[in-house]
């Protein structure tokens, strides 16, 4: 089962939170040792500055020819990584020895001529695809329908046949993509060249006088945690690399430090290590002065752990369904088996989570289902007191609390859609009674009232300030309320210079975030992280008194020139008239209009659309490898997320889930019709619940996409949601619905990817290229979901090929089968769902496609269907280098599937595109007169200054005096009006910011060979 992802690997440059129990199959054991072998092969060159073109941390130095020879012979495609260093070496040699240039050229000329004669790329031989045996399992469900699942047997991870099939799928994928290895090597080199391998995080100075931070070391997979003082220098108090290579973990299939917490007095740290990927941490305690481990060791701790003032710890553990259900306290020096059980959540739909208030006074234990929660408080100063219930659970009501002085501030959705904030006095000690709860309710004082058009995401407290994160019209804002004045009307908003950006409290890393929150409570400083599609991550300290910002950390990206790239906000119209926001980024000199003849750009479209999660536009250094190959990257803010408020979320869940998929198809159609891309150059990506989206839309509109990549996809919706023994199933009923409800069941049958595979379309080669990635140890989406999905696709494709082959002379029989002959129904749509069922037929037709498989146009070339099951959890590889290697594998699939350029394009002269306003005047061309006409319509819209919507100025959209950006029902307005307003506002904004950038003329030296 799926849970909302905090990070999306394809969109991020660092490994996200990982996943499950130790695999029975070591599918990628090599990855853990890559950093060691890499460092050994590099030798002393690992310490060479990475921007020195003649040297690299990726390969041995040119001065060590024997090591270099061995490096290339071990994997010939490694030559791709060495070529730039060879070119730079020859360049320097010729500059220093001009008399030798002719001699060098004679030798190079022969080599180049020989290589040119061999430069005749051929289609690599295609091995036979793996065959998975069908083993039909029939059952009658609660609705009286016969349900047949041919691949249900693949759920047994201990079955040797299952493991053998996984290995055959992995081998097949490696063989098919073997020809992309040089491209993978090149991409990997690009990724590493951009990251700061000696990066230091933002510093946090604690009350003990020590300044804490973490750093990287070139060639090392994991972080090093440090602290320093002026009189003591730098101390390394925890090196994750040393831990990973220690005898206890060196042979582990996975390694990740899941949390690192500091005691209030700074004398102890507690850190959890996940060595399997199942998010169950083994917790260790270390004395910071002596650097010695305490004998205490707690197994199976979830990601939540907090210290009390007496240095005892509170923690949660998971049950067999991966649900945090017990809350315990451990006193250091005592036996773990004697730990006190403080709370046991017995309702399988509720999950425990824990945090500490900003002032460190209370630990908050939150018990939550998807839409219902209750909160208990524990005093860190009096940890012997029992947890006290602050707010009991009430159906469909959620709470989030913070303490400030004599009050608790509470964020809730009670009687509202987008949350409101109130405060109550500290409750009296003891068990709450109905009378005391009623008294608390009567004492509520509204701090920020509910607004239909502004979603309050979260909030933090400082001694004299309330900091509120808001979101409206897909844009974030921060309200700073001055608590030193009476009432809550003294506030201001922080201004940001872009229209497509993201921000969040503190930093990405939990350790620094927790320390900064504690150290800054008594100050006037608020720390947050800011980023956008074109702005690398910045950690900013905002002075709430004088309203100034200080950047205390900025992500350094090697060779990045921000002026080369632009981002925009667009709106597409969904089938019901809803305007769906789209965020895009591109390299300004590579848009299709500049090509001769004009042609559409390759595009990668991403979405998530579940749990009310946000698809935030963040910077990705690795994504530059796509943009520099002419890609447009697009994020669709579809319903099911909360990008436009809680109403947006409600419109994409339960029985309204199909809106998510229809929105996504509408966005894809818009990008094609407006000339940004074309179906032959459009790739799509989603993971986890976003993988469900990808599986659904390739069934609905296989003609609309050329390639699809999905990681850990939740695709077997009906089978999983019927099986409450699968982790998280009961918890997820409030997101997807319980299929025992006939109405929910009928809706699930419309979109479930596993149920709606279109065998005849597969047999006709009408599906896009598809790469599916799963995790053998994933506790959120079980490994068998992607495994069954691919197995069934292969089986249906073969079965329909046989049907079509045997029925070529009987066209009427083919038509009958296409419409849903009983002979094919049970296997093609498990559960006996009739292909004549109007509910089944509606989604493809509503999305602008056809429900008749025979009418889906075939692709011009053979479509690949690939599966890769990794020995990892939900987040993939944990090391920074192995993570980038996997990312290069996925990027190579996308690039080759879309026939995009294999190498980056050098920047051309941008003198004629000196401002973002001129950039806005450029439009992408595509095949066909209709798209050309669409481009012309866009130009006319940009020049129609008489329309009322184009006269809206930026302040009307961003109303800084109130922080409002329009009512929530704006997302029901026709998207034409949104596009007009959005384009006008983007131009107005660009005049203030991008005009100051003059694109530089870059001189590029052509390397030999």
Coordinates of N, CA and C in Angstrom, one line a residue, residues 44-230:
X44 N 44.8 8.7 -5.1 CA 44.9 10.1 -4.6 C 44.1 11.1 -5.4
X45 N 43.7 10.7 -6.6 CA 43.0 11.7 -7.4 C 41.7 12.0 -6.9
X46 N 41.2 11.3 -5.9 CA 39.9 11.6 -5.3 C 39.9 12.9 -4.6
X47 N 41.1 13.4 -4.2 CA 41.1 14.7 -3.5 C 41.3 15.9 -4.5
X48 N 41.4 15.6 -5.8 CA 41.6 16.7 -6.8 C 40.3 17.5 -6.9
X49 N 40.4 18.8 -6.9 CA 39.1 19.6 -7.1 C 38.4 19.1 -8.3
X50 N 37.1 18.9 -8.1 CA 36.3 18.2 -9.2 C 36.1 19.1 -10.4
X51 N 36.3 20.4 -10.3 CA 36.1 21.2 -11.5 C 37.4 21.3 -12.4
X52 N 38.4 20.6 -12.0 CA 39.6 20.5 -12.8 C 39.4 19.6 -13.9
X53 N 39.2 20.1 -15.2 CA 38.8 19.2 -16.3 C 39.8 18.1 -16.5
X54 N 41.0 18.2 -16.2 CA 42.0 17.2 -16.5 C 41.9 16.0 -15.5
X55 N 41.2 16.2 -14.4 CA 41.1 15.2 -13.4 C 39.7 15.0 -13.1
X56 N 39.4 13.9 -12.4 CA 38.0 13.6 -12.1 C 38.0 12.7 -10.9
X57 N 36.9 12.7 -10.1 CA 36.7 11.8 -9.0 C 36.0 10.6 -9.6
X58 N 35.8 10.5 -10.9 CA 35.1 9.4 -11.5 C 36.0 8.3 -12.0
X59 N 37.2 8.6 -12.3 CA 38.1 7.7 -12.9 C 39.5 7.9 -12.5
X60 N 40.4 7.0 -12.7 CA 41.9 7.2 -12.3 C 42.4 8.3 -13.2
X61 N 43.5 9.0 -12.7 CA 44.1 10.1 -13.4 C 44.8 9.6 -14.6
X62 N 44.9 10.5 -15.6 CA 45.6 10.2 -16.9 C 47.1 9.8 -16.6
X63 N 47.6 10.3 -15.6 CA 49.0 10.0 -15.3 C 49.2 8.6 -14.9
X64 N 48.2 7.9 -14.5 CA 48.2 6.5 -14.1 C 47.6 5.6 -15.2
X65 N 48.4 5.5 -16.3 CA 47.8 4.7 -17.4 C 47.5 3.3 -17.1
X66 N 48.3 2.6 -16.4 CA 47.9 1.2 -16.1 C 46.5 1.1 -15.4
X67 N 46.3 2.0 -14.4 CA 45.0 2.0 -13.7 C 43.9 2.4 -14.6
X68 N 44.2 3.4 -15.5 CA 43.2 3.8 -16.5 C 42.9 2.7 -17.5
X69 N 43.9 2.0 -17.9 CA 43.7 0.9 -18.8 C 42.8 -0.2 -18.2
X70 N 43.0 -0.5 -16.9 CA 42.2 -1.5 -16.2 C 40.8 -1.0 -16.0
X71 N 40.7 0.3 -15.8 CA 39.4 0.9 -15.6 C 38.5 0.8 -16.8
X72 N 39.1 1.0 -18.0 CA 38.3 1.0 -19.2 C 38.1 -0.5 -19.7
X73 N 39.1 -1.3 -19.5 CA 38.9 -2.7 -19.9 C 37.8 -3.4 -19.1
X74 N 37.7 -3.0 -17.8 CA 36.7 -3.6 -16.9 C 35.3 -3.3 -17.4
X75 N 35.1 -2.1 -18.0 CA 33.8 -1.7 -18.5 C 34.1 -0.7 -19.7
X76 N 34.1 -1.2 -20.9 CA 34.5 -0.3 -22.1 C 33.7 1.0 -22.1
X77 N 32.5 1.0 -21.7 CA 31.7 2.2 -21.7 C 32.2 3.3 -20.8
X78 N 33.1 2.9 -19.8 CA 33.8 3.9 -19.0 C 34.6 4.9 -19.8
X79 N 34.9 4.6 -21.0 CA 35.7 5.5 -21.8 C 34.9 6.9 -22.0
X80 N 33.6 6.8 -22.0 CA 32.8 8.1 -22.1 C 33.2 9.0 -21.0
X81 N 33.5 8.6 -19.8 CA 33.8 9.4 -18.7 C 35.2 10.0 -18.8
X82 N 36.1 9.3 -19.5 CA 37.5 9.7 -19.6 C 37.7 10.7 -20.8
X83 N 36.8 10.7 -21.8 CA 37.0 11.5 -23.0 C 37.2 13.0 -22.7
X84 N 36.4 13.6 -21.9 CA 36.7 15.1 -21.6 C 38.0 15.3 -21.1
X85 N 38.5 14.5 -20.2 CA 39.9 14.7 -19.6 C 40.9 14.5 -20.7
X86 N 40.7 13.5 -21.6 CA 41.7 13.4 -22.7 C 41.7 14.6 -23.6
X87 N 40.5 15.2 -23.9 CA 40.4 16.4 -24.7 C 41.1 17.5 -24.0
X88 N 40.9 17.7 -22.7 CA 41.5 18.8 -22.0 C 43.1 18.6 -22.0
X89 N 43.5 17.4 -21.8 CA 44.9 17.1 -21.8 C 45.6 17.5 -23.1
X90 N 44.9 17.1 -24.2 CA 45.5 17.4 -25.5 C 45.4 19.0 -25.7
X91 N 44.4 19.6 -25.3 CA 44.3 21.1 -25.4 C 45.5 21.8 -24.7
X92 N 45.8 21.3 -23.5 CA 46.9 22.0 -22.8 C 48.2 21.6 -23.4
X93 N 48.3 20.4 -23.9 CA 49.6 20.0 -24.5 C 49.9 20.8 -25.8
X94 N 48.8 21.1 -26.6 CA 49.0 21.8 -27.8 C 49.3 23.3 -27.5
X95 N 48.7 23.8 -26.5 CA 48.9 25.2 -26.1 C 50.4 25.4 -25.6
X96 N 50.9 24.4 -24.9 CA 52.3 24.5 -24.4 C 53.3 24.1 -25.5
X97 N 52.9 23.3 -26.5 CA 53.8 22.8 -27.5 C 53.2 23.0 -28.9
X98 N 53.1 24.2 -29.3 CA 52.4 24.5 -30.6 C 53.1 23.8 -31.8
X99 N 54.4 23.6 -31.7 CA 55.1 23.0 -32.8 C 54.7 21.5 -33.0
X100 N 54.1 20.9 -32.0 CA 53.6 19.5 -32.1 C 52.2 19.4 -32.5
X101 N 51.5 20.5 -32.8 CA 50.1 20.4 -33.2 C 49.9 19.6 -34.4
X102 N 50.7 19.8 -35.4 CA 50.6 19.0 -36.7 C 50.7 17.5 -36.5
X103 N 51.7 17.2 -35.7 CA 51.9 15.7 -35.4 C 50.8 15.1 -34.7
X104 N 50.3 15.9 -33.7 CA 49.1 15.4 -32.9 C 47.9 15.2 -33.8
X105 N 47.7 16.2 -34.7 CA 46.6 16.1 -35.6 C 46.7 14.9 -36.6
X106 N 47.8 14.6 -37.1 CA 48.0 13.5 -38.0 C 47.5 12.2 -37.3
X107 N 47.9 12.0 -36.0 CA 47.5 10.8 -35.3 C 46.0 10.8 -35.0
X108 N 45.5 12.0 -34.6 CA 44.1 12.0 -34.3 C 43.2 11.9 -35.5
X109 N 43.7 12.4 -36.7 CA 43.0 12.3 -37.9 C 42.7 10.9 -38.3
X110 N 43.7 10.0 -38.2 CA 43.6 8.6 -38.5 C 42.5 8.0 -37.6
X111 N 42.6 8.3 -36.3 CA 41.7 7.7 -35.4 C 40.2 8.2 -35.6
X112 N 40.1 9.5 -35.9 CA 38.8 10.0 -36.2 C 38.2 9.4 -37.4
X113 N 39.0 9.3 -38.5 CA 38.5 8.7 -39.7 C 38.0 7.3 -39.5
X114 N 38.8 6.5 -38.7 CA 38.4 5.1 -38.5 C 37.1 5.0 -37.7
X115 N 37.0 5.9 -36.7 CA 35.8 5.9 -35.9 C 34.6 6.3 -36.7
X116 N 34.8 7.3 -37.6 CA 33.6 7.7 -38.4 C 33.1 6.6 -39.3
X117 N 34.0 5.7 -39.8 CA 33.6 4.6 -40.6 C 32.7 3.6 -39.9
X118 N 32.9 3.6 -38.5 CA 32.2 2.6 -37.7 C 30.9 3.2 -37.1
X119 N 30.8 4.5 -37.4 CA 29.6 5.2 -36.7 C 28.4 5.0 -37.5
X120 N 27.9 3.7 -37.5 CA 26.7 3.3 -38.2 C 25.8 2.6 -37.1
X121 N 25.1 3.3 -36.3 CA 24.3 2.7 -35.2 C 23.3 1.7 -35.8
X122 N 23.2 0.6 -35.2 CA 22.2 -0.4 -35.6 C 21.3 -0.8 -34.4
X123 N 20.1 -1.2 -34.8 CA 19.2 -1.6 -33.8 C 19.8 -2.8 -33.0
X124 N 20.0 -2.8 -31.7 CA 20.6 -3.9 -31.0 C 19.6 -5.1 -31.0
X125 N 20.2 -6.3 -31.1 CA 19.3 -7.5 -31.1 C 18.4 -7.5 -29.9
X126 N 17.2 -7.9 -30.1 CA 16.2 -7.9 -29.0 C 16.1 -9.4 -28.4
X127 N 16.4 -9.6 -27.2 CA 16.3 -10.9 -26.6 C 14.8 -11.2 -26.4
X128 N 14.4 -12.5 -26.3 CA 13.0 -12.8 -26.0 C 12.7 -12.3 -24.6
X129 N 11.5 -11.8 -24.4 CA 11.0 -11.3 -23.1 C 10.7 -12.4 -22.2
X130 N 10.8 -12.2 -20.9 CA 10.5 -13.3 -19.9 C 9.1 -13.8 -20.0
X131 N 8.9 -15.0 -19.7 CA 7.5 -15.6 -19.7 C 7.2 -15.9 -18.2
X132 N 6.0 -15.5 -17.8 CA 5.6 -15.8 -16.4 C 4.4 -16.7 -16.6
X133 N 4.4 -17.8 -15.9 CA 3.4 -18.8 -16.0 C 2.1 -18.2 -15.4
X134 N 1.0 -18.5 -16.1 CA -0.3 -18.1 -15.6 C -0.8 -19.2 -14.6
X135 N -1.2 -18.8 -13.4 CA -1.8 -19.8 -12.5 C -3.1 -19.2 -12.0
X136 N -4.2 -19.4 -12.7 CA -5.5 -18.7 -12.3 C -5.9 -19.1 -10.9
X137 N -6.3 -18.0 -10.2 CA -6.9 -18.2 -8.9 C -8.3 -17.5 -9.0
X138 N -9.3 -18.3 -8.7 CA -10.7 -17.7 -8.8 C -11.3 -17.6 -7.4
X139 N -12.1 -16.6 -7.3 CA -12.8 -16.4 -6.0 C -14.1 -15.5 -6.4
X140 N -15.0 -15.6 -5.5 CA -16.2 -14.8 -5.6 C -16.2 -13.7 -4.5
X141 N -16.2 -12.4 -4.9 CA -16.0 -11.3 -3.9 C -17.4 -11.0 -3.3
X142 N -17.3 -10.0 -2.4 CA -18.5 -9.7 -1.6 C -19.7 -9.2 -2.4
X143 N -19.4 -8.8 -3.7 CA -20.5 -8.3 -4.6 C -21.0 -9.4 -5.5
X144 N -20.5 -10.6 -5.2 CA -21.0 -11.8 -6.0 C -20.4 -11.9 -7.4
X145 N -19.3 -11.2 -7.6 CA -18.6 -11.3 -8.9 C -17.5 -12.2 -8.8
X146 N -17.3 -13.0 -9.8 CA -16.2 -14.0 -9.9 C -14.9 -13.2 -10.3
X147 N -13.9 -13.3 -9.4 CA -12.7 -12.6 -9.6 C -11.6 -13.6 -10.0
X148 N -10.9 -13.4 -11.1 CA -9.8 -14.3 -11.5 C -8.5 -13.5 -11.6
X149 N -7.5 -14.0 -10.9 CA -6.2 -13.4 -10.9 C -5.2 -14.4 -11.3
X150 N -4.6 -14.3 -12.5 CA -3.7 -15.3 -13.0 C -2.3 -15.2 -12.4
X151 N -2.0 -14.0 -11.7 CA -0.7 -13.8 -11.2 C -0.6 -13.5 -9.7
X152 N -1.7 -13.9 -9.0 CA -1.7 -13.8 -7.6 C -0.6 -14.5 -6.9
X153 N -0.1 -15.6 -7.5 CA 1.0 -16.4 -6.9 C 2.3 -15.7 -6.8
X154 N 2.4 -14.5 -7.5 CA 3.7 -13.8 -7.4 C 3.9 -13.0 -6.1
X155 N 2.9 -13.1 -5.2 CA 3.0 -12.4 -4.0 C 3.9 -13.1 -3.0
X156 N 4.3 -14.3 -3.2 CA 5.1 -15.1 -2.3 C 6.6 -14.8 -2.5
X157 N 7.2 -14.0 -1.6 CA 8.6 -13.6 -1.8 C 9.5 -14.7 -1.5
X158 N 9.0 -15.8 -0.8 CA 9.9 -17.0 -0.5 C 9.9 -18.0 -1.6
X159 N 9.0 -17.9 -2.6 CA 8.9 -18.9 -3.6 C 10.0 -18.8 -4.6
X160 N 10.8 -19.8 -4.8 CA 11.9 -19.8 -5.8 C 11.5 -19.4 -7.2
X161 N 10.3 -19.8 -7.6 CA 9.9 -19.4 -8.9 C 9.7 -17.9 -9.0
X162 N 9.2 -17.3 -8.0 CA 9.0 -15.9 -8.0 C 10.4 -15.2 -8.1
X163 N 11.3 -15.6 -7.3 CA 12.6 -15.0 -7.3 C 13.3 -15.2 -8.7
X164 N 13.1 -16.4 -9.3 CA 13.7 -16.6 -10.6 C 13.1 -15.7 -11.6
X165 N 11.8 -15.5 -11.5 CA 11.1 -14.6 -12.5 C 11.6 -13.2 -12.3
X166 N 11.8 -12.7 -11.1 CA 12.3 -11.4 -10.9 C 13.7 -11.3 -11.5
X167 N 14.5 -12.3 -11.3 CA 15.9 -12.2 -11.8 C 15.9 -12.2 -13.4
X168 N 15.0 -12.9 -14.0 CA 14.9 -12.9 -15.4 C 14.4 -11.6 -16.0
X169 N 13.5 -11.0 -15.2 CA 13.0 -9.6 -15.6 C 14.2 -8.6 -15.5
X170 N 14.9 -8.7 -14.4 CA 16.1 -7.8 -14.2 C 17.1 -8.0 -15.3
X171 N 17.4 -9.2 -15.7 CA 18.4 -9.5 -16.7 C 17.9 -9.0 -18.1
X172 N 16.6 -9.2 -18.3 CA 16.1 -8.7 -19.6 C 16.2 -7.2 -19.7
X173 N 15.8 -6.5 -18.7 CA 15.9 -5.0 -18.7 C 17.4 -4.6 -18.9
X174 N 18.3 -5.2 -18.2 CA 19.7 -4.9 -18.4 C 20.2 -5.1 -19.8
X175 N 19.7 -6.2 -20.4 CA 20.1 -6.5 -21.8 C 19.6 -5.6 -22.8
X176 N 18.3 -5.2 -22.6 CA 17.6 -4.3 -23.6 C 18.3 -2.9 -23.5
X177 N 18.7 -2.5 -22.3 CA 19.2 -1.2 -22.2 C 20.8 -1.2 -22.2
X178 N 21.3 -2.3 -22.6 CA 22.8 -2.4 -22.6 C 23.4 -1.4 -23.5
X179 N 22.7 -1.1 -24.6 CA 23.3 -0.1 -25.6 C 23.2 1.3 -25.0
X180 N 22.6 1.5 -23.9 CA 22.5 2.9 -23.3 C 23.6 3.1 -22.2
X181 N 24.5 2.1 -22.0 CA 25.5 2.2 -21.0 C 26.4 3.4 -21.2
X182 N 26.9 3.6 -22.4 CA 27.7 4.8 -22.6 C 27.0 6.1 -22.2
X183 N 25.7 6.2 -22.5 CA 24.9 7.3 -22.1 C 24.7 7.4 -20.6
X184 N 24.5 6.2 -20.0 CA 24.4 6.2 -18.5 C 25.7 6.7 -17.9
X185 N 26.8 6.3 -18.4 CA 28.1 6.8 -17.9 C 28.3 8.3 -18.1
X186 N 27.8 8.8 -19.2 CA 27.9 10.2 -19.5 C 27.0 11.0 -18.6
X187 N 25.8 10.5 -18.4 CA 24.9 11.2 -17.4 C 25.4 11.2 -16.0
X188 N 25.9 10.0 -15.6 CA 26.5 10.0 -14.3 C 27.6 11.0 -14.1
X189 N 28.5 11.1 -15.1 CA 29.5 12.1 -15.0 C 29.0 13.5 -14.9
X190 N 27.9 13.8 -15.7 CA 27.3 15.1 -15.6 C 26.7 15.3 -14.2
X191 N 26.1 14.3 -13.6 CA 25.5 14.5 -12.3 C 26.6 14.8 -11.2
X192 N 27.6 14.0 -11.3 CA 28.7 14.2 -10.2 C 29.4 15.5 -10.4
X193 N 29.6 16.0 -11.7 CA 30.3 17.2 -12.0 C 29.5 18.4 -11.4
X194 N 28.2 18.3 -11.2 CA 27.4 19.4 -10.7 C 27.3 19.4 -9.1
X195 N 27.4 18.3 -8.5 CA 27.2 18.3 -7.1 C 28.5 18.8 -6.4
X196 N 28.3 19.4 -5.2 CA 29.4 19.8 -4.4 C 29.8 18.7 -3.5
X197 N 30.9 18.0 -3.9 CA 31.3 16.8 -3.1 C 31.9 17.2 -1.8
X198 N 32.2 18.4 -1.5 CA 32.7 18.9 -0.3 C 31.7 19.8 0.4
X199 N 30.4 19.6 0.2 CA 29.4 20.5 0.7 C 29.3 20.5 2.2
X200 N 29.1 21.7 2.8 CA 28.8 21.9 4.2 C 27.4 22.4 4.3
X201 N 26.6 21.9 5.2 CA 25.3 22.3 5.4 C 25.3 23.7 6.2
X202 N 24.0 24.2 6.3 CA 23.9 25.4 7.2 C 24.3 25.1 8.6
X203 N 24.9 26.1 9.3 CA 25.4 25.9 10.6 C 24.4 26.3 11.6
X204 N 24.4 25.5 12.8 CA 23.4 25.8 13.9 C 24.3 25.9 15.1
X205 N 24.2 27.0 15.8 CA 24.9 27.2 17.1 C 24.0 27.0 18.2
X206 N 24.3 26.0 19.1 CA 23.4 25.7 20.2 C 23.9 26.4 21.5
X207 N 23.1 26.2 22.6 CA 23.4 26.9 23.8 C 24.6 26.4 24.5
X208 N 25.1 25.2 24.1 CA 26.4 24.7 24.7 C 27.6 25.4 24.0
X209 N 27.4 26.3 23.1 CA 28.5 27.0 22.4 C 29.1 26.3 21.2
X210 N 28.6 25.1 21.0 CA 29.1 24.4 19.8 C 28.3 24.7 18.6
X211 N 28.9 24.8 17.4 CA 28.3 25.0 16.2 C 28.2 23.7 15.4
X212 N 27.0 23.2 15.0 CA 26.8 21.9 14.4 C 26.5 22.1 12.9
X213 N 27.0 21.1 12.2 CA 26.7 21.0 10.7 C 27.1 19.6 10.2
X214 N 26.7 19.4 9.0 CA 27.2 18.1 8.4 C 27.9 18.5 7.1
X215 N 28.7 17.5 6.6 CA 29.4 17.8 5.3 C 29.5 16.5 4.6
X216 N 29.9 16.6 3.3 CA 30.2 15.5 2.5 C 31.7 15.4 2.2
X217 N 32.2 14.3 1.8 CA 33.6 14.1 1.4 C 33.6 13.4 0.0
X218 N 34.4 13.9 -0.9 CA 34.4 13.4 -2.3 C 34.6 11.9 -2.3
X219 N 33.8 11.2 -3.0 CA 33.9 9.7 -3.1 C 33.2 9.0 -2.1
X220 N 32.7 9.6 -1.0 CA 32.0 9.0 0.1 C 30.5 9.0 -0.1
X221 N 29.8 7.9 0.2 CA 28.4 7.8 -0.1 C 27.6 8.6 0.9
X222 N 28.0 8.8 2.2 CA 27.2 9.3 3.2 C 27.8 10.5 3.9
X223 N 27.0 11.1 4.8 CA 27.3 12.4 5.4 C 28.3 12.2 6.6
X224 N 29.0 13.2 6.9 CA 29.8 13.3 8.1 C 29.3 14.4 9.0
X225 N 29.0 14.1 10.3 CA 28.4 15.1 11.2 C 29.5 15.7 12.1
X226 N 29.5 17.0 12.1 CA 30.6 17.7 12.8 C 30.1 18.8 13.7
X227 N 31.0 19.3 14.6 CA 30.7 20.4 15.4 C 32.1 21.2 15.6
X228 N 32.0 22.4 15.9 CA 33.2 23.2 16.1 C 33.0 24.3 17.1
X229 N 34.2 24.7 17.7 CA 34.3 25.9 18.5 C 35.5 26.6 18.2
X230 N 35.6 27.9 18.5 CA 36.8 28.7 18.2 C 38.0 28.2 18.9

